[in-house]
GROMACS .gro file of C-alpha atoms in nm:
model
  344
    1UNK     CA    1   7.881   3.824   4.256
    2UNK     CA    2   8.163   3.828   4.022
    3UNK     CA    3   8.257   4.198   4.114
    4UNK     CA    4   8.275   4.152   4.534
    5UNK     CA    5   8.574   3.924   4.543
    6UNK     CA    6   8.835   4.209   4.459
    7UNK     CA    7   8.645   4.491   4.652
    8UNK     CA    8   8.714   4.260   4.969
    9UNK     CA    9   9.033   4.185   4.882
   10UNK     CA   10   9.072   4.554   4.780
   11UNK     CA   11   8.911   4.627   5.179
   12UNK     CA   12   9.144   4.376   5.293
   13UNK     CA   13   9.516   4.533   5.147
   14UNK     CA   14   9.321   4.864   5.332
   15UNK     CA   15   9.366   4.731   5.638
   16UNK     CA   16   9.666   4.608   5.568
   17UNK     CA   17   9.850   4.955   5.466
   18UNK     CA   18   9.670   5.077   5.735
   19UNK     CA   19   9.886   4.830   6.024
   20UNK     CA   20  10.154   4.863   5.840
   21UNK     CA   21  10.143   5.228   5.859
   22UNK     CA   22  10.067   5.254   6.220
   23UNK     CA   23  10.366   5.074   6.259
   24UNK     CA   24  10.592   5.286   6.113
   25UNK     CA   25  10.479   5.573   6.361
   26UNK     CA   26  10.489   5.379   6.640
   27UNK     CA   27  10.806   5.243   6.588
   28UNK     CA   28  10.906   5.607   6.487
   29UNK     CA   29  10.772   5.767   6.833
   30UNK     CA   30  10.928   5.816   7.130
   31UNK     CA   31  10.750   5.862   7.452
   32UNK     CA   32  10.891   6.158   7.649
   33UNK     CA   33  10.969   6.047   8.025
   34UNK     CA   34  10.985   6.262   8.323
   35UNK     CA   35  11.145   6.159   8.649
   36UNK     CA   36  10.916   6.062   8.939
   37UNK     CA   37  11.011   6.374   9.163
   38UNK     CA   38  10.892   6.593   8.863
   39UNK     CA   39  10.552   6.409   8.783
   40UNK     CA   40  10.462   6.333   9.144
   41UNK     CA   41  10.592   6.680   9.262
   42UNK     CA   42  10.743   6.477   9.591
   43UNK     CA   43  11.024   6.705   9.653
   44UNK     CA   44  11.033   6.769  10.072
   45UNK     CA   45  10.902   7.149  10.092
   46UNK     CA   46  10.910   7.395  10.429
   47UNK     CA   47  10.576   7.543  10.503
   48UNK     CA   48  10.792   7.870  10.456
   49UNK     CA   49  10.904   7.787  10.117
   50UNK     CA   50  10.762   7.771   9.744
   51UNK     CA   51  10.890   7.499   9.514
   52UNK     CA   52  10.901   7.557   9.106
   53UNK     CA   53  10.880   7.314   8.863
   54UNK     CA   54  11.026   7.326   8.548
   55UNK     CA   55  11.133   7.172   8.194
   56UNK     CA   56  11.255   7.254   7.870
   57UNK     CA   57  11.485   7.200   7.557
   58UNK     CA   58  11.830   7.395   7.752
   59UNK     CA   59  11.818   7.431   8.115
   60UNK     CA   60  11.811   7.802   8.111
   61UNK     CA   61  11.422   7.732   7.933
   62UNK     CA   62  11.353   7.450   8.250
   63UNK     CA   63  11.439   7.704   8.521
   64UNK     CA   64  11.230   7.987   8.307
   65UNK     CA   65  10.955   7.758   8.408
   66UNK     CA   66  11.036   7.723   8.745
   67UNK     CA   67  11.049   8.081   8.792
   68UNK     CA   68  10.714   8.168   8.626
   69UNK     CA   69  10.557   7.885   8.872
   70UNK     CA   70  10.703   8.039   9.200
   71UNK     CA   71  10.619   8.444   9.047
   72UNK     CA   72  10.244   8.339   8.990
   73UNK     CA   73  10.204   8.212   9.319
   74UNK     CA   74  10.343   8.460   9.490
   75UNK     CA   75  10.161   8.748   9.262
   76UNK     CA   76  10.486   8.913   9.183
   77UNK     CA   77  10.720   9.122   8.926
   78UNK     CA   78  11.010   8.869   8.898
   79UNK     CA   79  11.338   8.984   8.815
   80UNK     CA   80  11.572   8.737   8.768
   81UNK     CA   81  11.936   8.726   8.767
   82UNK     CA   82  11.978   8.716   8.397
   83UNK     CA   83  11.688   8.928   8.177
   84UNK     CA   84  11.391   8.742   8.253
   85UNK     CA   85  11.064   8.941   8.328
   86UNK     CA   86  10.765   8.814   8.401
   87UNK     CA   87  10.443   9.014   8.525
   88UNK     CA   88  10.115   8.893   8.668
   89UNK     CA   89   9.927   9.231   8.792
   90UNK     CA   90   9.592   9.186   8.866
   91UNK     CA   91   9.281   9.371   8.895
   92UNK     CA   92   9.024   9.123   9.032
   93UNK     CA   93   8.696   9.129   9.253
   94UNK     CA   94   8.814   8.891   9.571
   95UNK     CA   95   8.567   8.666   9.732
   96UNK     CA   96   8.697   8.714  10.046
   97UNK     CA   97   8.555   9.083  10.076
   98UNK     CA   98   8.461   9.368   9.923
   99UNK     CA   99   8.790   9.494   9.827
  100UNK     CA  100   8.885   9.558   9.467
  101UNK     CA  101   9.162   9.640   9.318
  102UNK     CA  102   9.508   9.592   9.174
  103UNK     CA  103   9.760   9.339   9.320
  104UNK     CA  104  10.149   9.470   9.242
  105UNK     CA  105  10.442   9.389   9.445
  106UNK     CA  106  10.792   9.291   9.355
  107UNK     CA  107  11.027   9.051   9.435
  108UNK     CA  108  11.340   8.942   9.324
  109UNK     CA  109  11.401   8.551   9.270
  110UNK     CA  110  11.798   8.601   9.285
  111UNK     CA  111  11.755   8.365   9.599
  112UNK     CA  112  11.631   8.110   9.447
  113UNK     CA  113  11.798   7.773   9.536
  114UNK     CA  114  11.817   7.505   9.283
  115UNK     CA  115  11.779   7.201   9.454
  116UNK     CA  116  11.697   6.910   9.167
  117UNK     CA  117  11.822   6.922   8.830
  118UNK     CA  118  11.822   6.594   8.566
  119UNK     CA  119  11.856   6.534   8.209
  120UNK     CA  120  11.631   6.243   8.086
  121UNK     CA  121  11.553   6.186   7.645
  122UNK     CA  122  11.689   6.524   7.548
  123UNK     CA  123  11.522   6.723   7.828
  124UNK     CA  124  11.619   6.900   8.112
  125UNK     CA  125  11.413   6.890   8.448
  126UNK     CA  126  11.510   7.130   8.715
  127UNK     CA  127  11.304   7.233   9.070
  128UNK     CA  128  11.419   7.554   9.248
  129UNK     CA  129  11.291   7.665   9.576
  130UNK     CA  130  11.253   8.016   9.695
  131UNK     CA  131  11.195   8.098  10.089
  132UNK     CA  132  11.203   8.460  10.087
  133UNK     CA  133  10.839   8.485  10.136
  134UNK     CA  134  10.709   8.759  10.279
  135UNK     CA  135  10.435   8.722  10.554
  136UNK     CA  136  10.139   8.867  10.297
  137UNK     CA  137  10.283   8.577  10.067
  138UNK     CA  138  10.261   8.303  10.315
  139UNK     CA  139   9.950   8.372  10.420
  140UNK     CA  140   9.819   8.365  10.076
  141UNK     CA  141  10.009   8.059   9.985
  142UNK     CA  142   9.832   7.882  10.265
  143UNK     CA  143   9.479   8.061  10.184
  144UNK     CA  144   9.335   7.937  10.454
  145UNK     CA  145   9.238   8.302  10.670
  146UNK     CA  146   8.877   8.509  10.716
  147UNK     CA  147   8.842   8.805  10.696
  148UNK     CA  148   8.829   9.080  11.004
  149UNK     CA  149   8.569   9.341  10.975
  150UNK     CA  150   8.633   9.491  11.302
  151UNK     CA  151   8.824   9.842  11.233
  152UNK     CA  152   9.129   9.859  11.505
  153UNK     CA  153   9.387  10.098  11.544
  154UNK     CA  154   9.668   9.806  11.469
  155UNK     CA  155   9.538   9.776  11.154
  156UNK     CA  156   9.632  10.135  11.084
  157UNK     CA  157  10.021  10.020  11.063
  158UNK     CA  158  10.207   9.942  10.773
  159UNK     CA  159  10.206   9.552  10.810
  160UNK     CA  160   9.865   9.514  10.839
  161UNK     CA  161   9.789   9.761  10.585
  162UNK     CA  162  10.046   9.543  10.304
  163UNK     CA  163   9.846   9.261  10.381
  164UNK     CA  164   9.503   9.396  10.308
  165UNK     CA  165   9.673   9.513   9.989
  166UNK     CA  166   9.759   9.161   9.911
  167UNK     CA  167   9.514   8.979  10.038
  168UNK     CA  168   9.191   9.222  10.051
  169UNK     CA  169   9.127   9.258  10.369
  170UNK     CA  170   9.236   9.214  10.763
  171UNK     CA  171   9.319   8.862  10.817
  172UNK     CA  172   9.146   8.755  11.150
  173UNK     CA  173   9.463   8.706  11.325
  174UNK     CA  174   9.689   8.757  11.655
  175UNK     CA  175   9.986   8.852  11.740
  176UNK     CA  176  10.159   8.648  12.058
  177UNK     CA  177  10.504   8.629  12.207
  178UNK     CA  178  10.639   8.264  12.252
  179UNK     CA  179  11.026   8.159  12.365
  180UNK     CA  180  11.124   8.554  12.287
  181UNK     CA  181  11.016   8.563  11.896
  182UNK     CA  182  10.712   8.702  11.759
  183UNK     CA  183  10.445   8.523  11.595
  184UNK     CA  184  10.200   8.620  11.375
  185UNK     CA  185   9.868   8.361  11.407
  186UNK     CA  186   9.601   8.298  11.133
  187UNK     CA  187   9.369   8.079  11.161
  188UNK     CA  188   9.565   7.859  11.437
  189UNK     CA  189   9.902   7.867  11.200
  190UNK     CA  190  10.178   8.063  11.362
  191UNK     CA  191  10.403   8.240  11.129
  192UNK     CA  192  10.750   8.350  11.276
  193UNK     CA  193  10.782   8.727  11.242
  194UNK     CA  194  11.108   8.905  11.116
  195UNK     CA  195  11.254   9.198  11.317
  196UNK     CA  196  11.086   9.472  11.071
  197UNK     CA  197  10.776   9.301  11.033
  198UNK     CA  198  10.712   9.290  11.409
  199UNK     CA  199  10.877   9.638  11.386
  200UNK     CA  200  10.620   9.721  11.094
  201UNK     CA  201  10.351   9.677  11.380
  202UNK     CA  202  10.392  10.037  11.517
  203UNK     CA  203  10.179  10.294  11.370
  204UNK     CA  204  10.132  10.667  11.420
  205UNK     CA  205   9.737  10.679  11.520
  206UNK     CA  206   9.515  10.965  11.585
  207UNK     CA  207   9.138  10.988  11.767
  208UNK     CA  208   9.011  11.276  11.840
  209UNK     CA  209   8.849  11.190  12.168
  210UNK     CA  210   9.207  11.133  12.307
  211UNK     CA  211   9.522  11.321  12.191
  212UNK     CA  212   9.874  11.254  12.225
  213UNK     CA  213  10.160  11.465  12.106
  214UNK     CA  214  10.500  11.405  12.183
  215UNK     CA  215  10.760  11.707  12.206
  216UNK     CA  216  10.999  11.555  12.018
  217UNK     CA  217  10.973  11.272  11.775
  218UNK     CA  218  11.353  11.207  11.708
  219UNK     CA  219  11.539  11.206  11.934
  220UNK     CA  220  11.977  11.258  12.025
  221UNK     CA  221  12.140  11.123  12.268
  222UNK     CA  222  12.100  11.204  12.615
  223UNK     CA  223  11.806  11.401  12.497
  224UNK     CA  224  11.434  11.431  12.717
  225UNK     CA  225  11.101  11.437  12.566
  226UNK     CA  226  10.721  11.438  12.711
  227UNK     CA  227  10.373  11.420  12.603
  228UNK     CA  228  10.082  11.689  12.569
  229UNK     CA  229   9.760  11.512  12.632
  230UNK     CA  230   9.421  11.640  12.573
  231UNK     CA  231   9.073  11.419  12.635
  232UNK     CA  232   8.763  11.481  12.481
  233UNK     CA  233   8.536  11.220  12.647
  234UNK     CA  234   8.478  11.031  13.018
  235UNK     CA  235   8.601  10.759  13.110
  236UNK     CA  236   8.938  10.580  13.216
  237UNK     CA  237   9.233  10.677  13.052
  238UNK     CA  238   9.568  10.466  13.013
  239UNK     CA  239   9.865  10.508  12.909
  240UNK     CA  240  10.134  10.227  12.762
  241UNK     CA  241  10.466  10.260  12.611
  242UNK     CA  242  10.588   9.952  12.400
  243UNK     CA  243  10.966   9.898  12.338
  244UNK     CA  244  11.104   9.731  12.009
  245UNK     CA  245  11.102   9.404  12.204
  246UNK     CA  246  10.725   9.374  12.247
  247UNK     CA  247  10.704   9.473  12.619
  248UNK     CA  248  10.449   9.745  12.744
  249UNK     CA  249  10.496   9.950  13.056
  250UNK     CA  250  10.179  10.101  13.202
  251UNK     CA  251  10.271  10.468  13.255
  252UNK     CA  252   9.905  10.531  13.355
  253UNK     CA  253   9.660  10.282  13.496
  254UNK     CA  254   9.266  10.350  13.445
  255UNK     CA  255   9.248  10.728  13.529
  256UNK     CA  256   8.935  10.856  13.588
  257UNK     CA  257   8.845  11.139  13.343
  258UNK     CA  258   8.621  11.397  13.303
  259UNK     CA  259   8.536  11.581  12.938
  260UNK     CA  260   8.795  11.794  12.833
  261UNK     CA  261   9.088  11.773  12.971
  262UNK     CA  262   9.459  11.862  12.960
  263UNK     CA  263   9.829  11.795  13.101
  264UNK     CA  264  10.176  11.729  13.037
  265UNK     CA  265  10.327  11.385  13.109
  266UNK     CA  266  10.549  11.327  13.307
  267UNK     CA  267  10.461  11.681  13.562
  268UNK     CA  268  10.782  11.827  13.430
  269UNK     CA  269  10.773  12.020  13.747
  270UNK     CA  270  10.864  11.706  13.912
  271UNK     CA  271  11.099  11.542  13.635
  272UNK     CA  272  11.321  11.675  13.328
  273UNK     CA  273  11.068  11.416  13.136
  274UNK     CA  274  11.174  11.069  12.946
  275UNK     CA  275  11.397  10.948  12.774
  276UNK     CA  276  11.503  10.673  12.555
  277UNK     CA  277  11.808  10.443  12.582
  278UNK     CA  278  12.005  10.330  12.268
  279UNK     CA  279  11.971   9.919  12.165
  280UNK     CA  280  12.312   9.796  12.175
  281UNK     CA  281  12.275   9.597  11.882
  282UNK     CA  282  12.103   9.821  11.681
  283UNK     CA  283  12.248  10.169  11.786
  284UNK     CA  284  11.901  10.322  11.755
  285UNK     CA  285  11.545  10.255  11.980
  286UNK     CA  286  11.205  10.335  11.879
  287UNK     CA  287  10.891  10.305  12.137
  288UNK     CA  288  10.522  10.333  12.068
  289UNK     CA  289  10.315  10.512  12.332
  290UNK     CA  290   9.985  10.407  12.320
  291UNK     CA  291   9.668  10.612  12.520
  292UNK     CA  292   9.360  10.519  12.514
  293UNK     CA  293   8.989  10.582  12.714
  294UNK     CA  294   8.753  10.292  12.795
  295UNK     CA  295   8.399  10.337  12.914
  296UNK     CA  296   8.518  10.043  13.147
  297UNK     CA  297   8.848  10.000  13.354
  298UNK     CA  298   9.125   9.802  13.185
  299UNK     CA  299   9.237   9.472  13.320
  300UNK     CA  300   9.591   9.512  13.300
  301UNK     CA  301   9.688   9.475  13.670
  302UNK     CA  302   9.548   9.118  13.646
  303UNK     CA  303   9.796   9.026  13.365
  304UNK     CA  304   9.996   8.802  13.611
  305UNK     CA  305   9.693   8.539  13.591
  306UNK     CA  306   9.699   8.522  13.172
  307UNK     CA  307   9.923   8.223  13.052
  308UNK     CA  308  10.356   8.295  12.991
  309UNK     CA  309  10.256   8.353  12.608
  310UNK     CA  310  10.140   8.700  12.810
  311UNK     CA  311  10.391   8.691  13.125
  312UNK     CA  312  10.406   8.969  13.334
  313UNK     CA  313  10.801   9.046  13.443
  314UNK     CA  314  10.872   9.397  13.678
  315UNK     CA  315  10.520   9.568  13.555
  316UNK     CA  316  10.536   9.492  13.212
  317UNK     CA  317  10.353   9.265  13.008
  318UNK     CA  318  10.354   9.171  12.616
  319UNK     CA  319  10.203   9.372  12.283
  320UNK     CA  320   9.903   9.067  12.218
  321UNK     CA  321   9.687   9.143  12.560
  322UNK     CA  322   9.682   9.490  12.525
  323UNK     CA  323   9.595   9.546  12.189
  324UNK     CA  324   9.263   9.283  12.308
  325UNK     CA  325   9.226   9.507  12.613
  326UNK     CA  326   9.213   9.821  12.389
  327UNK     CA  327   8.928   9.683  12.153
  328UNK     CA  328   8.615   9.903  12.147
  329UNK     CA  329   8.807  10.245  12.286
  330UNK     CA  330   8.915  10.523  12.183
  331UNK     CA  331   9.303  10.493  12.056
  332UNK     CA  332   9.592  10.765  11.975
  333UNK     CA  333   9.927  10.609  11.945
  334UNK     CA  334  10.294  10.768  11.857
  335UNK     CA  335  10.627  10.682  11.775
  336UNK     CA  336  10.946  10.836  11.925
  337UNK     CA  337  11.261  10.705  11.823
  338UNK     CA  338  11.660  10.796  11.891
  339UNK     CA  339  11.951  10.807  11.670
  340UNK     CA  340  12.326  10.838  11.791
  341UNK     CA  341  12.451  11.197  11.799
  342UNK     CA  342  12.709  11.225  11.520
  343UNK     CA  343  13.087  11.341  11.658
  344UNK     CA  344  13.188  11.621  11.527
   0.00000   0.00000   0.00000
C-alpha cells in the first residue's frame, strides 16, 4: 500500500502537464475566419453566369482559385490574363448516352469580373464571375436536358453538332421566336440565342431522295442565282427559303411528285432567277433553302392558326414550325450567301 500513494500522485501531475499543455496550444491557435458571403456562397448570381470562389496567402493565389472553380465547370483550357494554365480534358463514358469521348474546348477568362474581394486574419477572399458562357456551357451548367435520339437534318449544323460534343448527345430541345430574339428551349428553360449561334443553325444538308444545288453559292452584288432540283421518290415536295432573321418563305407548297424527276427553279424562261439583298447592318446576307418530300402534305398554309411564338406576316412564318413540319421526310438544305462587290 505504501508504493500507490506516489503512482497517483505521479497519475495526477500527468494530468496536470497534460491541461497545462493543451493550454498552451490553444492559447497559441488561431481559428481562421472566412466572411459569410464566402462560406455560405450567397453572392446574387444570373442564371447566365458562373461565380468562382477563391482564397489564398496573396490575392493573385485567391483569384487562382476562383479561376480553377469557374474552368472546371465549364470543362475548359483557361488562359488567363497573366500565365495561368489550367487543363481539365476529359475522356469519360457519359450516362446520358452512348457517346464517348474527349471533352476539349477553350475559353479565355480575361472577362472575368471581380465582384467581392476582402482581407480577413492574413487571408485574402475574392469571388469573380464570368458570363461569357457559351450555350453548350449553360446547358451543362444547368444539367438538367435528355437526350434526343431522333436523327434530324438540324442536327447536322454546327450548333447542334458543338453541343453533342460537349454534352454527348442532342439535347431534346426547340428552337422558338419570342419579342424578335431567338431562343433556344431545354427542358422548358429558354436560353437567349446570340446572332451566330442562331446563325450557327444553318447547315449544308444532303438526301439523296431529294437534291438541291444552287448555281452559285456566293454571291456579288446585283448578282442572280437558281436551283437544279432532282427527286428520287413520290410524294409532296416543298420548298422554303429562311433569311438570317428566322423567317421562311414557301417558294413551293406540297407539289405532287412522281419518281425521278428534274427542273430548274425559278423557270428561268420566265425570270433571270433570285437574288439576294444585302443586310444593312451587316453588309452581307446568307439564306438557307430548305426542300424536302413528305409522304403526306405539309401544313404550312394553316400556320395563321399556331400561336404569335409562330406568326404568320405576308406568307412567311418562323424557323421552329417548319423544322416540326419537316420531321420524318426526306431533307436537302443549302446555303447561299452575298458579299459586297469590292470597288476597284
Amino acid at each position: 500500500m505504501e508504493f500507490g500513494k506516489p503512482f497517483i500522485c505521479s497519475k495526477l501531475f500527468g494530468k496536470f502537464i497534460v491541461a497545462v499543455f493543451m493550454s498552451f496550444v490553444q492559447g497559441c491557435t488561431t481559428v481562421e475566419k472566412h466572411p459569410d458571403w464566402y462560406t455560405g456562397r450567397t453572392l446574387a448570381i444570373d442564371e447566365q453566369e458562373l461565380i468562382g470562389y477563391g482564397h489564398g496567402a496573396s490575392k493573385e493565389s485567391a483569384s487562382d482559385q476562383a479561376f480553377i472553380e469557374i474552368s472546371r465547370s465549364i470543362y475548359t483550357d483557361v488562359n488567363s490574363a497573366g500565365s495561368y494554365m489550367y487543363s481539365t480534358l476529359q475522356d469519360e463514358e457519359y450516362s446520358k448516352s452512348d457517346f464517348k469521348g474527349e471533352i476539349l474546348s477553350v475559353a479565355s477568362l480575361n472577362d472575368t469580373k471581380l465582384i467581392k474581394y476582402e482581407f480577413v486574419g492574413n487571408t485574402f477572399f475574392v469571388a469573380y464571375s464570368y458570363s461569357q458562357l457559351s450555350l453548350a456551357e449553360k446547358i451543362a451548367n444547368d444539367n438538367q436536358f435528355e437526350c434526343e435520339d431522333n436523327a434530324i437534318f438540324i442536327h447536322q449544323s454546327p450548333l447542334y453538332k458543338s453541343l453533342k460534343r460537349h454534352l454527348g448527345c442532342n439535347p431534346k430541345s426547340n428552337v422558338f421566336s419570342k419579342n424578335k430574339k431567338w431562343y433556344f428551349s431545354v427542358n422548358k428553360k429558354n436560353y437567349p440565342l446570340t446572332e451566330s449561334e442562331f446563325m450557327a443553325l444553318f447547315v449544308e444538308y444532303s438526301n439523296e431522295m431529294v437534291v438541291i444545288k444552287p448555281s452559285k453559292r456566293v454571291l456579288l452584288e446585283s448578282d442572280f442565282y437558281n436551283f437544279e432540283i432532282k427527286t428520287n421518290r413520290e410524294g409532296f415536295f416543298s420548298l422554303y427559303q429562311i433569311t438570317n432573321s428566322g423567317d421562311v418563305q414557301s417558294l413551293i407548297e406540297n407539289k405532287v411528285l412522281m419518281h425521278n424527276e428534274y427542273w430548274v427553279y425559278p423557270d428561268l424562261s420566265l425570270y433571270e432567277g433570285m437574288s439576294l439583298n444585302i443586310d444593312s447592318d451587316r453588309g452581307y446576307n446568307v439564306e438557307m433553302t430548305i426542300a424536302s418530300i413528305c409522304d403526306k402534305p405539309s401544313q404550312f398554309a394553316f400556320l395563321d392558326q399556331i400561336d404569335t411564338d409562330y406568326l404568320i406576316i405576308d406568307n412567311k412564318a418562323m424557323l421552329s414550325f417548319v423544322l416540326d413540319e419537316l420531321s420524318g421526310c426526306d431533307v436537302s438544305s443549302s446555303i447561299v450567301k452575298n458579299k459586297v462587290r469590292q470597288s476597284n
